[in-house]
XYZ file of C-alpha atoms in Angstrom:
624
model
C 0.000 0.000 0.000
C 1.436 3.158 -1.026
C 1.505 6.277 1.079
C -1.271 8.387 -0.499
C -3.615 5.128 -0.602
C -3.057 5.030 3.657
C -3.994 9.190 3.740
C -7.213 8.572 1.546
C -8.361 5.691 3.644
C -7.647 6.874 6.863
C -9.504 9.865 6.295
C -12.090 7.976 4.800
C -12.627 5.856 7.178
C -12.627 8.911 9.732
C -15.411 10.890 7.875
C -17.273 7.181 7.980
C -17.271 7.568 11.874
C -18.621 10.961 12.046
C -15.327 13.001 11.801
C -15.161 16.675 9.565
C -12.004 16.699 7.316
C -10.714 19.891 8.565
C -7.728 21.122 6.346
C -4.012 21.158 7.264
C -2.224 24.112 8.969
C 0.660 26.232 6.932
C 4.080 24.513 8.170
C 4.681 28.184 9.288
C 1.833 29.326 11.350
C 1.324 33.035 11.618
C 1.772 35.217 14.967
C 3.321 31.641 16.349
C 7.326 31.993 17.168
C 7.748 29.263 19.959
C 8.506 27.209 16.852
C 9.788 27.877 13.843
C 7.300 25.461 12.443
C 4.357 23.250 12.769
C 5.679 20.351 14.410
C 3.108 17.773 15.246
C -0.645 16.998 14.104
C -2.114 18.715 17.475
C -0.299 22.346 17.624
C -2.869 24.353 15.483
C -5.640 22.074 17.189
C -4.393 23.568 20.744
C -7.115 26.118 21.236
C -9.559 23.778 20.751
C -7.732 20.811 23.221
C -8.241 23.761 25.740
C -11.779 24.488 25.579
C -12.401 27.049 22.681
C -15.184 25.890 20.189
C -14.389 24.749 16.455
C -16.149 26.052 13.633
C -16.993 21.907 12.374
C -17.712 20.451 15.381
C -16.492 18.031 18.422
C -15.581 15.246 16.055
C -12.067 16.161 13.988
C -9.389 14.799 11.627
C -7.045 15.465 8.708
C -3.512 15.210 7.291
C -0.424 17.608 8.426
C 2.219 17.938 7.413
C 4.896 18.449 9.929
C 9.097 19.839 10.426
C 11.151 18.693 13.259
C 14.587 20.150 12.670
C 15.497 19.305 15.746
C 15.515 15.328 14.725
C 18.161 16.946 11.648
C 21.218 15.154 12.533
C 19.269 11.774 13.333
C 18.409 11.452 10.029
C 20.539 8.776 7.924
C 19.196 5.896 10.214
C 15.917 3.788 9.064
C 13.214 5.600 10.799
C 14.239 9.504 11.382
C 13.114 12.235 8.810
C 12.444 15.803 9.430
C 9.402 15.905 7.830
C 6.499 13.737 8.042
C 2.764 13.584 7.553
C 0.938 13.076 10.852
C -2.954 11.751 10.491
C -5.034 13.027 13.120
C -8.537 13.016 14.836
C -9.897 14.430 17.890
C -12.693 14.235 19.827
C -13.654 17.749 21.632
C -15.627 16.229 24.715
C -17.261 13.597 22.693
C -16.234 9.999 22.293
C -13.752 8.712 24.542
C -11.560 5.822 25.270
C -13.288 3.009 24.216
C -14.316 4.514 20.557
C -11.022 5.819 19.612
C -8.952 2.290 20.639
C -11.627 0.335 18.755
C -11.667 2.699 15.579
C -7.883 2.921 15.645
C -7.427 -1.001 16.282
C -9.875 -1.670 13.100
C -8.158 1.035 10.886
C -5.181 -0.364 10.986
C -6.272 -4.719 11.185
C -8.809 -4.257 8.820
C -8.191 -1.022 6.289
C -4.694 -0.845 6.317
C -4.644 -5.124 6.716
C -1.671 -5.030 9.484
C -1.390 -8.237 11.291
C -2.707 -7.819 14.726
C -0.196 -10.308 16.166
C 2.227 -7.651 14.985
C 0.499 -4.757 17.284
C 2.111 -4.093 20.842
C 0.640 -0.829 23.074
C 1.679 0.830 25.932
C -0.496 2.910 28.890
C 0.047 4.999 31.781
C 1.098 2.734 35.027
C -0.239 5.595 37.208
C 1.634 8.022 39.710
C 0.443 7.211 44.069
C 1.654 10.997 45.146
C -0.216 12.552 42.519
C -3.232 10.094 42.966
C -3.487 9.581 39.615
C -4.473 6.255 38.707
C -3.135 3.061 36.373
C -4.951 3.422 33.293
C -6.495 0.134 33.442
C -9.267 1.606 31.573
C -7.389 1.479 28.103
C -5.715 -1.563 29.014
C -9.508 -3.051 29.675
C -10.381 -2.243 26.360
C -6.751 -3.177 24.479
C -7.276 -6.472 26.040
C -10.467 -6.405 24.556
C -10.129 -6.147 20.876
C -7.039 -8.587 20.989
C -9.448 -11.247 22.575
C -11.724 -10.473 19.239
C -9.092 -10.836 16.935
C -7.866 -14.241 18.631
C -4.617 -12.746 20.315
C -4.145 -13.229 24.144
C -2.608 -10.094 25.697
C -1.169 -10.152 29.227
C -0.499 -7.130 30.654
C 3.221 -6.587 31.799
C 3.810 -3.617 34.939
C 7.405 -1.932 33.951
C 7.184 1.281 34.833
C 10.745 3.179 33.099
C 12.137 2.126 30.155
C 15.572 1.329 31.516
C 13.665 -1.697 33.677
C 11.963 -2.724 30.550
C 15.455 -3.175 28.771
C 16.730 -5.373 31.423
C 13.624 -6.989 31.581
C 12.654 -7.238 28.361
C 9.168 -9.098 27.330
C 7.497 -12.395 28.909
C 5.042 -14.900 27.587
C 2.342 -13.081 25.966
C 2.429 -9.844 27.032
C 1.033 -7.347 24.553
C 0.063 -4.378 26.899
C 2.989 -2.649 28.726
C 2.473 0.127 31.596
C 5.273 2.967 31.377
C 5.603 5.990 33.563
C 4.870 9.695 32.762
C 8.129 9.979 30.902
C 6.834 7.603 28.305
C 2.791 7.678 28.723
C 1.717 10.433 30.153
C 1.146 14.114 27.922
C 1.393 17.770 29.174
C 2.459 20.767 27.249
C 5.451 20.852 29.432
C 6.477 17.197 30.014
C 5.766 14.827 32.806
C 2.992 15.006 35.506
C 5.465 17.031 38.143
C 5.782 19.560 34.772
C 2.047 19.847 33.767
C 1.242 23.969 34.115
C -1.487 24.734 36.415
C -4.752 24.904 34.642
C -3.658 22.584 32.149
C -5.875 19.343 30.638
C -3.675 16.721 30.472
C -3.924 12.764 30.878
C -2.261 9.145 30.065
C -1.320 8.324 26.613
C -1.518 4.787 24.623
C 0.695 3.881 22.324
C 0.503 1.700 19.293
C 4.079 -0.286 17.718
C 4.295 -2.461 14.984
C 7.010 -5.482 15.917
C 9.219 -6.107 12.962
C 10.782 -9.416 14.574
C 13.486 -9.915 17.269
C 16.591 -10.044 14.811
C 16.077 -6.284 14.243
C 16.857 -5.783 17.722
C 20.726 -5.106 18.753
C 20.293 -6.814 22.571
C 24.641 -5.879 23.046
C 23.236 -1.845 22.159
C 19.721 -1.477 23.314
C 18.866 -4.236 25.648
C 15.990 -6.799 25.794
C 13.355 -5.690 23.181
C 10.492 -4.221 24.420
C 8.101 -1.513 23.237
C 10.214 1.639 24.935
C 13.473 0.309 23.805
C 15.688 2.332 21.585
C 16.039 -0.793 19.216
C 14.341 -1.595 15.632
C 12.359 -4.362 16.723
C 9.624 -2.214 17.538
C 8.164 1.396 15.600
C 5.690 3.795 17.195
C 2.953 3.857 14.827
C 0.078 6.090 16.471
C 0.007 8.109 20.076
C -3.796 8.442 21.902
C -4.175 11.199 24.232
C -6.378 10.997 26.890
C -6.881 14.600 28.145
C -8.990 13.148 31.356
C -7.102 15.645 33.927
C -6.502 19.184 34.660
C -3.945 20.261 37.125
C -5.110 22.533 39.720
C -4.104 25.627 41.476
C -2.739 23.631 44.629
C -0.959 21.610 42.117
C -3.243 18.121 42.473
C -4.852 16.524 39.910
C -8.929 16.623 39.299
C -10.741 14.651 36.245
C -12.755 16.871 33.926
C -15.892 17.147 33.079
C -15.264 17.179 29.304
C -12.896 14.756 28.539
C -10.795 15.272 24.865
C -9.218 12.729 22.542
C -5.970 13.725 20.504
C -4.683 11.384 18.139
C -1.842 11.281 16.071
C -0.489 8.424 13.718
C 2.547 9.078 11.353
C 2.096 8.405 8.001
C 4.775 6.830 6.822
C 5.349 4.575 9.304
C 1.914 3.023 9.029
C 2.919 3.099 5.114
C 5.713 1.307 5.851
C 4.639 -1.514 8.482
C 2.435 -2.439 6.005
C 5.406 -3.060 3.612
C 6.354 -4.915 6.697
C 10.022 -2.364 6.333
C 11.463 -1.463 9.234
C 12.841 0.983 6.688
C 10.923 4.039 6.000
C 12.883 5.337 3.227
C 11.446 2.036 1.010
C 7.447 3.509 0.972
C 5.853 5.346 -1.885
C 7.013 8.562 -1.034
C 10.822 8.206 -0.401
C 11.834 5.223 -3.132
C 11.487 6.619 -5.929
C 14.193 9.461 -5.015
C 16.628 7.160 -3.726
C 16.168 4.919 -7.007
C 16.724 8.284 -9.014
C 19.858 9.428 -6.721
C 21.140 5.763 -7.874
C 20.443 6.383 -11.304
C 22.526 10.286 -11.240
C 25.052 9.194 -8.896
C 25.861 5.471 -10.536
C 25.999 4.003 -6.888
C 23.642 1.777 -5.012
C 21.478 2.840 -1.651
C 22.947 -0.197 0.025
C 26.300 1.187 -0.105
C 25.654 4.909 0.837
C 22.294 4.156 2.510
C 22.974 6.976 5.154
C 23.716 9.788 2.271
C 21.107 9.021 0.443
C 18.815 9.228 3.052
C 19.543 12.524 4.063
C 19.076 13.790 0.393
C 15.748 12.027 0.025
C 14.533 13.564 3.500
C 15.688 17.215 2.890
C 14.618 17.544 -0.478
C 11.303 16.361 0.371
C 11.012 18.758 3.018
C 12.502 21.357 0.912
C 10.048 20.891 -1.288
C 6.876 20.924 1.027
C 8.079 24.085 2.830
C 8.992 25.871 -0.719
C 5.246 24.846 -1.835
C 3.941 26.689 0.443
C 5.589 29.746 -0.627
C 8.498 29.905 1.316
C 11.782 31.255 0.060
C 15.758 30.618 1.376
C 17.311 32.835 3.177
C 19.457 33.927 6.227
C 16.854 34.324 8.812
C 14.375 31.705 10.645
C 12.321 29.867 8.658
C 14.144 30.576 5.205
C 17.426 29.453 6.959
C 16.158 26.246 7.979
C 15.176 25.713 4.414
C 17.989 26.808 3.054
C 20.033 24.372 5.586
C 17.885 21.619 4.216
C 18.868 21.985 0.536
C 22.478 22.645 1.161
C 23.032 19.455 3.476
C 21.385 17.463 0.433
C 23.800 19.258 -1.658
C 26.416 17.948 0.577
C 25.430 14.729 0.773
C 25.372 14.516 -3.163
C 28.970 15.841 -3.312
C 29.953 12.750 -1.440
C 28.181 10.704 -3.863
C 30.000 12.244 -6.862
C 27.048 14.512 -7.747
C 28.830 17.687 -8.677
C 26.471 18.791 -11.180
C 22.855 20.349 -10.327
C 20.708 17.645 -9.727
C 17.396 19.049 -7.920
C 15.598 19.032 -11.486
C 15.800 15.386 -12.111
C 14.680 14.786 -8.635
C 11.586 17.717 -7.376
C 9.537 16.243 -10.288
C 9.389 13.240 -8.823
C 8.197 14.608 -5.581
C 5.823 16.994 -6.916
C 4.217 13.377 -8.159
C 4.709 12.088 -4.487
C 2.532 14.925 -3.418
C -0.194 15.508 -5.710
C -2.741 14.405 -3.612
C -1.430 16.609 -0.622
C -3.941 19.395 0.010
C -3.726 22.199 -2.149
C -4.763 24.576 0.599
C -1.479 24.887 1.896
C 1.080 23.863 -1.276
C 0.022 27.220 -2.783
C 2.992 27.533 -4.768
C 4.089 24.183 -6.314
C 4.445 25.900 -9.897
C 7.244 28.109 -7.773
C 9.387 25.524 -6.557
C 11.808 24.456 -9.037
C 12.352 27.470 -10.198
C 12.927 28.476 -6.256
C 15.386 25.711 -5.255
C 17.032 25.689 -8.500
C 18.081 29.125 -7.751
C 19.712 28.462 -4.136
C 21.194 25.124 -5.567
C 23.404 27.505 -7.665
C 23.805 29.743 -5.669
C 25.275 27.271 -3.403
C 27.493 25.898 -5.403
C 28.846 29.376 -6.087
C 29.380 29.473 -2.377
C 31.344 26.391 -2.517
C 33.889 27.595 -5.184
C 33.833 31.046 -3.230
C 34.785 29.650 0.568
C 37.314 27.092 -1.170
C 39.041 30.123 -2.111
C 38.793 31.927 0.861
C 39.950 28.952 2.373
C 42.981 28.239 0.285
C 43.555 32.518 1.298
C 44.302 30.855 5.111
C 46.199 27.700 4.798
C 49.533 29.473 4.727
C 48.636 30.176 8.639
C 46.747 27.639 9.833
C 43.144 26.985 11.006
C 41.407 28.053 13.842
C 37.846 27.491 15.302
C 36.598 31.249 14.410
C 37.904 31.316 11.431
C 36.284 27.878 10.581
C 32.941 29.630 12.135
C 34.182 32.777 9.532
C 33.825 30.709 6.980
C 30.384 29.559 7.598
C 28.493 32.564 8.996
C 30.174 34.450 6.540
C 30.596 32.706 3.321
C 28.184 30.103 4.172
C 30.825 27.692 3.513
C 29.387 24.548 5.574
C 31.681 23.397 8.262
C 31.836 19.667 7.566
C 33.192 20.743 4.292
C 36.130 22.992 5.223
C 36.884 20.352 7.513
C 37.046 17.979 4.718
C 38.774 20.224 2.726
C 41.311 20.789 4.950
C 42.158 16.964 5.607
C 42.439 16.325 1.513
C 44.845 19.218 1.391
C 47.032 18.522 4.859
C 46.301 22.024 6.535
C 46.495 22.158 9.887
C 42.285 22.107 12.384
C 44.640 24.327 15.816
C 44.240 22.544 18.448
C 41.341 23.215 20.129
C 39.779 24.254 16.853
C 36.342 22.238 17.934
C 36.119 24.119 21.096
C 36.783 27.445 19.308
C 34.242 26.546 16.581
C 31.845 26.228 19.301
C 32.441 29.181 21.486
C 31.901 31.417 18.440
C 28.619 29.487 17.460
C 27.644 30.197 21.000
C 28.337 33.659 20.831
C 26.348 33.874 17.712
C 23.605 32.044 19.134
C 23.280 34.541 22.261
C 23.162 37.490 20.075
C 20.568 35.824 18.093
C 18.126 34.867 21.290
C 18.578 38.164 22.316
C 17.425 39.957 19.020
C 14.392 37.704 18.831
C 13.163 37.626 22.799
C 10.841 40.281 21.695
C 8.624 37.755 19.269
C 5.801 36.173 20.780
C 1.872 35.625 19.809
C 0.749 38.934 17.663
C 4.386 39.517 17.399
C 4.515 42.099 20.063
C 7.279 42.364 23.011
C 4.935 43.367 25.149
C 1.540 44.826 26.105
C 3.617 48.011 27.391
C 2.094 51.776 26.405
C 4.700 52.416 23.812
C 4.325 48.654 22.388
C 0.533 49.352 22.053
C 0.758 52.748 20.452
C 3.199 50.992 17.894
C 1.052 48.360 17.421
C -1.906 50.990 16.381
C 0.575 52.612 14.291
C 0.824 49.312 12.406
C -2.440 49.082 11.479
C -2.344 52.803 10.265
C 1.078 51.659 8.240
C -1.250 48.470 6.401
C -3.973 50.726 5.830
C -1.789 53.737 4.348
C 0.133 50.765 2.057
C -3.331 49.770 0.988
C -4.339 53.021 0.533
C -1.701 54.498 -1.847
C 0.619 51.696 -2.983
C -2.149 48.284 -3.517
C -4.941 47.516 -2.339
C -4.247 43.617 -2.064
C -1.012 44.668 0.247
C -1.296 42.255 3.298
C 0.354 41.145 6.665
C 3.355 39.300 5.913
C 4.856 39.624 9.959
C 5.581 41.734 12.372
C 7.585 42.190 15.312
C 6.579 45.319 17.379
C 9.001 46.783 20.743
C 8.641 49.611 22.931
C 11.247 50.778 20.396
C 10.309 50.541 16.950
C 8.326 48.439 14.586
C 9.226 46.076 11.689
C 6.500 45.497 9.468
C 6.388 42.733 6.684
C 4.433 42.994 3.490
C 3.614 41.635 -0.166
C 4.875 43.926 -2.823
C 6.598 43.046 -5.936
C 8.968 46.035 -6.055
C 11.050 48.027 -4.348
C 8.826 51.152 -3.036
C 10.343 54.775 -4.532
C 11.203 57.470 -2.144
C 7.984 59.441 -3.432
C 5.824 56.489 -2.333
C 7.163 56.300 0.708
C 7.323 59.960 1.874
C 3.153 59.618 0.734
C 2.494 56.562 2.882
C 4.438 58.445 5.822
C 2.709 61.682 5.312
C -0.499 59.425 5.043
C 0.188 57.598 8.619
C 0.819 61.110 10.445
C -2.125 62.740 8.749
C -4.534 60.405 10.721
C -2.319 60.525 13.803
C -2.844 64.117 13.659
C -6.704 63.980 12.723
C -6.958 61.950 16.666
C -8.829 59.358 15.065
C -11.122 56.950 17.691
C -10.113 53.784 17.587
C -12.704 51.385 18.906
C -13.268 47.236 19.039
C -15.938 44.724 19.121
C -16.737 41.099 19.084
C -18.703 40.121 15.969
C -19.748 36.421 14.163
C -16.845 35.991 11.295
C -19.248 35.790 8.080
C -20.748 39.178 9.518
C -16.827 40.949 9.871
C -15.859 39.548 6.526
C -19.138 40.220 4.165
C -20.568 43.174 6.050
C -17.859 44.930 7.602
C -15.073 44.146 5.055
C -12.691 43.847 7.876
C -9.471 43.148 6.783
C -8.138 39.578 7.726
C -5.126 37.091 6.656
C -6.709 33.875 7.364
C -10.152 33.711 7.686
C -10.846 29.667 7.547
C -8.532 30.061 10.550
C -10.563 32.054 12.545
C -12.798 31.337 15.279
C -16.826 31.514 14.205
C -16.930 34.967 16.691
C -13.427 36.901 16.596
C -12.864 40.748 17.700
C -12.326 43.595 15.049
C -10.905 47.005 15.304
C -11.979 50.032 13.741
C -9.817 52.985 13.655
C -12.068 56.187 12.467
C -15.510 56.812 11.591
C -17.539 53.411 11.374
C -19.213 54.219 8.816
C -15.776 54.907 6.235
C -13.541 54.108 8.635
C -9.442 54.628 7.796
C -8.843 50.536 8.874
C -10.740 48.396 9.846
C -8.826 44.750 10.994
C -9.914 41.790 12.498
C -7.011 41.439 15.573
C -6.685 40.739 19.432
C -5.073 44.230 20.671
C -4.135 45.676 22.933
C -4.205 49.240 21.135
C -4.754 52.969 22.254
C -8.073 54.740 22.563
C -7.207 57.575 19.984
C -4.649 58.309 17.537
C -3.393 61.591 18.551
C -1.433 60.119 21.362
C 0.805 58.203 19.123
C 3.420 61.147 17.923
C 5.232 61.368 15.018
C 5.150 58.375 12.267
C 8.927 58.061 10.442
C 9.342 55.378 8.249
C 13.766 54.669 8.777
C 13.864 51.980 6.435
C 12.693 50.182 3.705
C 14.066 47.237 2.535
C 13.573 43.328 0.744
C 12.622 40.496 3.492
C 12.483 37.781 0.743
C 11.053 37.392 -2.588
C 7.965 39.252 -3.215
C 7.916 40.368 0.207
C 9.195 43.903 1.573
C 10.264 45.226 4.696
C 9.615 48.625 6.287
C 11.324 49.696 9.879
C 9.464 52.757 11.516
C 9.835 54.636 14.805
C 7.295 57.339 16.910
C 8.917 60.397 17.293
């Protein structure tokens, strides 16, 4: 079964139990900066895990597409990628336990035709100080639906995975209780981490045994569903969110239970090739069997290489879909990171040519079933990463130069880090470089490397400890009168430059604001000193600025308020109006804070304007 086959049925068979398809979140979600991007199935589903109403109902799933950079240097091995597709549904205060095992269990015996001998879960063994319970509920029910499918499942107590790998698995255990560090979710971790106020609850998890030669006993211990080793692959997670945490830091059960559940794609896809190896399903093969083809060498032999090209480029492409472009900062340097490690990785295959247009086609095939709601842009993409592959390899010839510039005096660790943050010449390959060529790493060059990544790094957190949700530092009284300013700025760009200008980011101090925007040119001096004069003229006209709470068809048909993502809104969602209500000056749907008037903002001067990335510009402004 290929990969696209498991999405259609598992959402069919969703919508068959009462579920709305709800469509996938961008990988980048707006106003969100505790991650760079959407990194699990649940995250734009949060608001709705903690009470808030959605728009379709109590009964939930779909298809998202997720990035985990953070698993980068992982990949190589069988079962790691950065980018995955996680299937999802969730019950808000509906079904509970005993639906979603049984729905889950038959999905994956009877649509996706695993062998249920092959299934092994996990639940919560329970925590005595916190008086939370052993989740013998779910292990009631797992027990269940193995006795229907004629499989005996004993239930095995283990508590932390480092007893289970001394322990290992008995007889016919099937259902294994873990601790909070393996089954038990909070937003924070464990049940001692769970924030006050928080739902949270025990987790069950489903793994698909691939046999007990795949697992190293000398590495990882006695197999069992927590170990480290290949025998066994998480397929799906269930989230019980049966608890909240309360003020005096004990545990109480709600009244509305939820259900969040998350299954990753491809390794369903690929337990039902019965391959431990994930890089053999529908989406993955066909790029290593091309990468054989360009480079004349097999996968078996540079498995780990080839791996990493097949995983970045397919997350290259997904990200680039969706309209994002390379570049230095965030988001665009993760993505460029991800095509320059494949580039890399094809150097040490012999690939010195470009390469990315014999192998994007292929996963612009993969991916034509992938909602279209979010890959916006797939006519963009080659064109996009075609650009930054040569650009790339222009860096390359540029930092081997540099580099032959300081062999005469040796290397050290900041000039190694030079090289990189500088000339974008990767690390691993001056390193390389200067091994082939006999120059000498100093000393301590690692350690220096470090310190002046570190350094780096610092500088960086404290540029960006300003971003949070609405991209505002704070909810100060300069940050707010900024923040009003901004929607003056949008409404002035709108105004006098294009109407269809819109919200690209922002990222709003006590000190200034940055401002992100569409445009496909440069702006002129003249249309800048009119959007300026524009912005101070309704300062200066002390201009009411007012808010209310309306239904979203109402704010968008009636009012014409202006709004960025309107399927992602909430059914009743608060507007601003700055002006006369009737021909108001802007009118936006947002979440404040902002000032009462205009007049006490000062003077609007615009200090910069600039590029931010393709076809979107940049302007800097401060209150005088």
């Amino acid at each position: 079964m290929n990969a696209n086959e498991v999405r259609q049925k598992y959402l069919d068979f969703m919508k068959q139990h009462g579920h709305a398809e709800i469509q996938p979140a961008p990988s980048v979600l707006e106003n969100d900066p505790t991650t760079l991007f959407t990194g699990s199935g649940m995250q734009p589903l949060l608001p709705y895990l903690l009470g808030q109403p959605h728009k379709d109902g109590v009964r939930l799933t779909d298809s998202q597409p997720c990035v985990r950079l953070q698993d980068i240097d992982d990949v190589g091995d069988p079962r790691h990628t950065t980018v995955f597709e996680m299937l999802g549904n969730w019950s808000l205060g509906d079904y509970f336990k005993e639906e979603q095992i049984r729905n889950f269990f038959t999905f994956l015996t009877q649509e996706v035709g695993l062998d249920p001998s092959k299934l092994y879960v996990t639940c919560f063994i329970g925590n005595e100080e916190y008086g939370i319970p052993r989740d013998d509920e779910a292990a009631k029910i797992w027990q269940t639906v193995f006795a229907e499918a004629g499989i005996k499942a004993d239930i095995a107590e283990i508590g932390s995975a480092k007893v289970g790998d001394e322990r290992g698995i008995k007889g016919d255990e099937r259902i294994f209780f873990y601790d909070d560090k393996e089954n038990w979710w909070s937003r924070a971790g464990g049940i001692k981490e769970t924030p006050i106020g928080d739902p949270c609850g025990p987790d069950s998890e489903v793994f698909y045994d691939f046999g007990e030669d795949k697992q190293d006993v000398e590495k990882y211990g006695k197999s069992h569903p927590a170990s480290d080793g290949a025998r066994f692959m998480e397929i799906g997670n269930q989230v019980f969110m049966q608890y909240r945490r309360n003020e005096d830091g004990s545990f109480s059960e709600l009244e509305k239970k939820n259900v969040d559940f998350g299954a990753g794609l491809e390794r369903i896809t690929a337990a039902s090739l019965d391959s431990y190896d994930v890089f053999q399903i529908s989406s993955l093969k066909p790029i290593l069997d091309r990468l054989e083809e360009l480079s004349g060498k097999s996968y078996e032999s540079n498995t780990a290489d080839m791996r990493v090209i097949a995983d970045h480029l397919r997350g290259a492409y997904i990200l680039a879909a969706q309209g994002l472009k390379p570049s230095n900062k965030q988001q665009g340097y993760a993505l460029r990171r991800l095509i320059r490690r494949a580039i890399l990785k094809a150097l040490n295959l012999g690939i010195e040519q470009d390469f990315l247009a014999g192998i994007l086609p292929i996963i612009a095939e993969n991916y034509k079933d992938l909602s279209s709601s979010i890959l916006t842009h797939r006519e963009e993409v080659l064109d996009t990463l075609q650009k930054e592959e040569q650009a790339f390899r222009r860096t390359i010839r540029r930092g081997l130069k540099e580099l032959g510039k300081l062999k005469a005096q040796g290397l050290t660790g900041k000039e190694l880090f030079m090289l990189q943050d500088t000339y974008g010449f990767p690390l691993e390959l001056s390193v390389e470089e200067a091994y082939r060529e006999d120059i000498q790493l100093s000393e301590n060059w690692r350690a220096e490397f470090d310190a002046a990544l570190a350094e780096q790094r610092n500088r960086s957190k404290t540029a960006s400890k300003g971003m949070f949700k609405g991209g505002l530092e704070d909810h100060g009284e300069q940050t707010t009168k900024y923040h009003t300013a901004t929607h003056l700025l949008l409404a002035a760009l709108q105004k006098h430059i294009d109407a269809n200008i819109g919200q690209q980011g922002s990222n709003i101090t006590a000190e200034r604001v940055r401002f992100d925007f569409n445009l496909d040119h440069k702006m002129t001096p003249e249309e800048i000193a009119k959007v300026e004069a524009q912005v101070n003229e309704w300062i200066e006209a002390d201009l009411p600025v007012v808010h209310d709470e309306y239904d979203k068809a109402y704010a968008r048909d009636t009012l014409k308020a202006h709004g960025q993502f309107w399927d992602k809104y909430p059914e009743k969602l608060t507007v601003y109006t700055i002006g006369d209500p009737d021909a108001p000056v802007s009118r936006e749907v947002c979440g404040g804070p902002h000032v009462e008037h205009t007049g006490v903002l000062g003077h609007f001067k615009i200090k910069k304007e600039e590029s931010s990335s393709a076809g979107v510009r940049r302007i800097k402004a401060i209150l005088e």
